[in-house]
Amino acid sequence: MLASGKTPAGTHRPIMVEEILAALKPRPGDFVVDCTLGYGGHARELLARIQPGGHLLGLDADPHELPKTERRLREAGYPPETFTAHSGNFAGLTGYLAAFRIGAASDSAVPALADCLLADLGVSSMQIDDPARGFSVKLDGPLDMRMNPTRGISAQGLLRRTTPAALEEILADHADEPRSRDLARALAGGDFPTTKALALAIRSASPRLSGPESELTVRRVFQALRIAVNDEFSALEMFLRQLPLCLNPGARAAILSFHSGEDRRVKKSFEAGLRGGLYDEISPEVLRCGPQERHENPRASSAKLRWVRRAGA
Ligand SMILES: C[S@@+](CC[C@H](N)C(=O)[O-])C[C@H]1O[C@@H](n2cnc3c(N)ncnc32)[C@H](O)[C@@H]1O
């Protein structure tokens, strides 16, 4: 199944693992922050490399998947002394680190700073594969799309309340949708209780598109809505501003992004940090996965990896 390019349902394949390990250079004793724990695939690789003495703090905004991942990593042999799972949005990273104390240092008033930090943006395969989460263009389910279903409004709620002008901006800005105006007019204010209902409405709003073009349009609209529902660009910008404050001198951070809006923000922030002396090294160019990984895991083909090193070592 893995070799044929499919990811077993309910799991997630970590992307560009070798490249991430080469960028982060985890060592025994390191304190690692995985800002997007997901299924725990990257975390597991990092945990194996920071023992003995290391600790990994895994954050995730998704309170539904997090306990399952925590259980899996405990069963894989990582007790609370080596691994902490925390439910939260990386937009508030400095707050979590200020409150976090590791083992013997638990009395210390000094916030824990990371030696390695990873953010693997977007959604996991488990989230997409679960129809009840409403992310999937293929599976029918309630039109939700919230990574944390206890916060904010669902995609159904957003579409119901939005205006054509606001939706046009979301579609153009979050997914480079070329037909954003027509689609926004057709969809804004509508009530689409399910993913299928929305996909049907998108297809009927673009009757002249060929089958594949129409499916691409459906994907772009879903992507744009997901980004808007979860306020993903604001969270990323807040995280990027805090990042230098969360790293020890000489620490390394890597970010895996999946579309141009994310990568543009990461690149701009890393370059500004290098110019401003916050970072003393950044990846000279964006890194992409190799042909074998692209073949084995189609989701990896859009991944873009960038890394930085905190100045002051
Ligand atoms: C691509 S998956 C990460 C997969 C993970 N690296 C692995 O190996 O299993 C992205 C994860 O990030 C989480 N996420 C997305 N935005 C987030 C945010 N702003 N704060 C915290 N977690 C977030 C999602 O809930 C999802 O679980």
mmCIF file with all atom_site columns, C-alpha atoms and ligand atoms in Angstrom, residues 12 14 35-42 60-62 88-90 120-124 127 147 235 299, ligand 1:
data_model
loop_
_atom_site.group_PDB
_atom_site.id
_atom_site.type_symbol
_atom_site.label_atom_id
_atom_site.label_alt_id
_atom_site.label_comp_id
_atom_site.label_asym_id
_atom_site.label_entity_id
_atom_site.label_seq_id
_atom_site.pdbx_PDB_ins_code
_atom_site.Cartn_x
_atom_site.Cartn_y
_atom_site.Cartn_z
_atom_site.occupancy
_atom_site.B_iso_or_equiv
_atom_site.pdbx_formal_charge
_atom_site.auth_seq_id
_atom_site.auth_comp_id
_atom_site.auth_asym_id
_atom_site.auth_atom_id
_atom_site.pdbx_PDB_model_num
ATOM   1  C CA  . HIS A 1 12  ? -0.074 9.973  8.168  1.00 0.00 ? 12  HIS A CA  1
ATOM   2  C CA  . PRO A 1 14  ? 5.880  12.044 7.536  1.00 0.00 ? 14  PRO A CA  1
ATOM   3  C CA  . CYS A 1 35  ? 4.669  22.516 16.648 1.00 0.00 ? 35  CYS A CA  1
ATOM   4  C CA  . THR A 1 36  ? 2.440  20.259 14.525 1.00 0.00 ? 36  THR A CA  1
ATOM   5  C CA  . LEU A 1 37  ? 2.587  16.818 16.104 1.00 0.00 ? 37  LEU A CA  1
ATOM   6  C CA  . GLY A 1 38  ? -0.067 15.246 13.826 1.00 0.00 ? 38  GLY A CA  1
ATOM   7  C CA  . TYR A 1 39  ? 0.393  11.467 13.730 1.00 0.00 ? 39  TYR A CA  1
ATOM   8  C CA  . GLY A 1 40  ? 3.786  11.831 15.400 1.00 0.00 ? 40  GLY A CA  1
ATOM   9  C CA  . GLY A 1 41  ? 5.848  10.538 12.458 1.00 0.00 ? 41  GLY A CA  1
ATOM   10 C CA  . HIS A 1 42  ? 8.462  13.303 12.534 1.00 0.00 ? 42  HIS A CA  1
ATOM   11 C CA  . ASP A 1 60  ? -1.216 20.323 17.937 1.00 0.00 ? 60  ASP A CA  1
ATOM   12 C CA  . ALA A 1 61  ? -4.354 22.385 17.482 1.00 0.00 ? 61  ALA A CA  1
ATOM   13 C CA  . ASP A 1 62  ? -6.437 19.236 16.989 1.00 0.00 ? 62  ASP A CA  1
ATOM   14 C CA  . GLY A 1 88  ? -2.651 24.274 21.426 1.00 0.00 ? 88  GLY A CA  1
ATOM   15 C CA  . ASN A 1 89  ? -2.158 26.549 18.456 1.00 0.00 ? 89  ASN A CA  1
ATOM   16 C CA  . PHE A 1 90  ? 1.425  27.421 17.520 1.00 0.00 ? 90  PHE A CA  1
ATOM   17 C CA  . ASP A 1 120 ? 4.827  20.837 9.246  1.00 0.00 ? 120 ASP A CA  1
ATOM   18 C CA  . LEU A 1 121 ? 1.957  23.039 8.125  1.00 0.00 ? 121 LEU A CA  1
ATOM   19 C CA  . GLY A 1 122 ? -1.568 22.246 7.021  1.00 0.00 ? 122 GLY A CA  1
ATOM   20 C CA  . VAL A 1 123 ? -3.701 19.206 7.726  1.00 0.00 ? 123 VAL A CA  1
ATOM   21 C CA  . SER A 1 124 ? -2.852 15.563 8.326  1.00 0.00 ? 124 SER A CA  1
ATOM   22 C CA  . GLN A 1 127 ? -7.987 14.728 9.353  1.00 0.00 ? 127 GLN A CA  1
ATOM   23 C CA  . MET A 1 147 ? -8.716 21.745 13.146 1.00 0.00 ? 147 MET A CA  1
ATOM   24 C CA  . ALA A 1 235 ? -1.377 31.855 12.913 1.00 0.00 ? 235 ALA A CA  1
ATOM   25 C CA  . ARG A 1 299 ? 1.191  14.713 -1.072 1.00 0.00 ? 299 ARG A CA  1
HETATM 26 C C1  . LIG B 2 .   ? 0.803  17.894 8.175  1.00 0.00 ? 1   LIG B C1  1
HETATM 27 S S1  . LIG B 2 .   ? 0.207  17.506 9.758  1.00 0.00 ? 1   LIG B S1  1
HETATM 28 C C2  . LIG B 2 .   ? 1.651  17.138 10.678 1.00 0.00 ? 1   LIG B C2  1
HETATM 29 C C3  . LIG B 2 .   ? 2.105  15.717 10.524 1.00 0.00 ? 1   LIG B C3  1
HETATM 30 C C4  . LIG B 2 .   ? 3.263  15.343 11.417 1.00 0.00 ? 1   LIG B C4  1
HETATM 31 N N1  . LIG B 2 .   ? 4.462  16.059 11.100 1.00 0.00 ? 1   LIG B N1  1
HETATM 32 C C5  . LIG B 2 .   ? 3.512  13.845 11.358 1.00 0.00 ? 1   LIG B C5  1
HETATM 33 O O1  . LIG B 2 .   ? 4.625  13.422 11.060 1.00 0.00 ? 1   LIG B O1  1
HETATM 34 O O2  . LIG B 2 .   ? 2.584  13.101 11.637 1.00 0.00 ? 1   LIG B O2  1
HETATM 35 C C6  . LIG B 2 .   ? -0.192 19.086 10.337 1.00 0.00 ? 1   LIG B C6  1
HETATM 36 C C7  . LIG B 2 .   ? -0.727 19.090 11.766 1.00 0.00 ? 1   LIG B C7  1
HETATM 37 O O3  . LIG B 2 .   ? -0.624 20.419 12.223 1.00 0.00 ? 1   LIG B O3  1
HETATM 38 C C8  . LIG B 2 .   ? -1.746 20.746 12.985 1.00 0.00 ? 1   LIG B C8  1
HETATM 39 N N2  . LIG B 2 .   ? -1.861 22.203 12.900 1.00 0.00 ? 1   LIG B N2  1
HETATM 40 C C9  . LIG B 2 .   ? -2.149 22.945 11.828 1.00 0.00 ? 1   LIG B C9  1
HETATM 41 N N3  . LIG B 2 .   ? -2.116 24.266 12.153 1.00 0.00 ? 1   LIG B N3  1
HETATM 42 C C10 . LIG B 2 .   ? -1.769 24.324 13.454 1.00 0.00 ? 1   LIG B C10 1
HETATM 43 C C11 . LIG B 2 .   ? -1.545 25.399 14.353 1.00 0.00 ? 1   LIG B C11 1
HETATM 44 N N4  . LIG B 2 .   ? -1.713 26.673 13.984 1.00 0.00 ? 1   LIG B N4  1
HETATM 45 N N5  . LIG B 2 .   ? -1.145 25.110 15.616 1.00 0.00 ? 1   LIG B N5  1
HETATM 46 C C12 . LIG B 2 .   ? -0.987 23.817 16.011 1.00 0.00 ? 1   LIG B C12 1
HETATM 47 N N6  . LIG B 2 .   ? -1.208 22.759 15.196 1.00 0.00 ? 1   LIG B N6  1
HETATM 48 C C13 . LIG B 2 .   ? -1.587 23.016 13.942 1.00 0.00 ? 1   LIG B C13 1
HETATM 49 C C14 . LIG B 2 .   ? -2.871 19.986 12.340 1.00 0.00 ? 1   LIG B C14 1
HETATM 50 O O4  . LIG B 2 .   ? -3.911 19.774 13.265 1.00 0.00 ? 1   LIG B O4  1
HETATM 51 C C15 . LIG B 2 .   ? -2.181 18.691 11.913 1.00 0.00 ? 1   LIG B C15 1
HETATM 52 O O5  . LIG B 2 .   ? -2.288 17.710 12.913 1.00 0.00 ? 1   LIG B O5  1
#
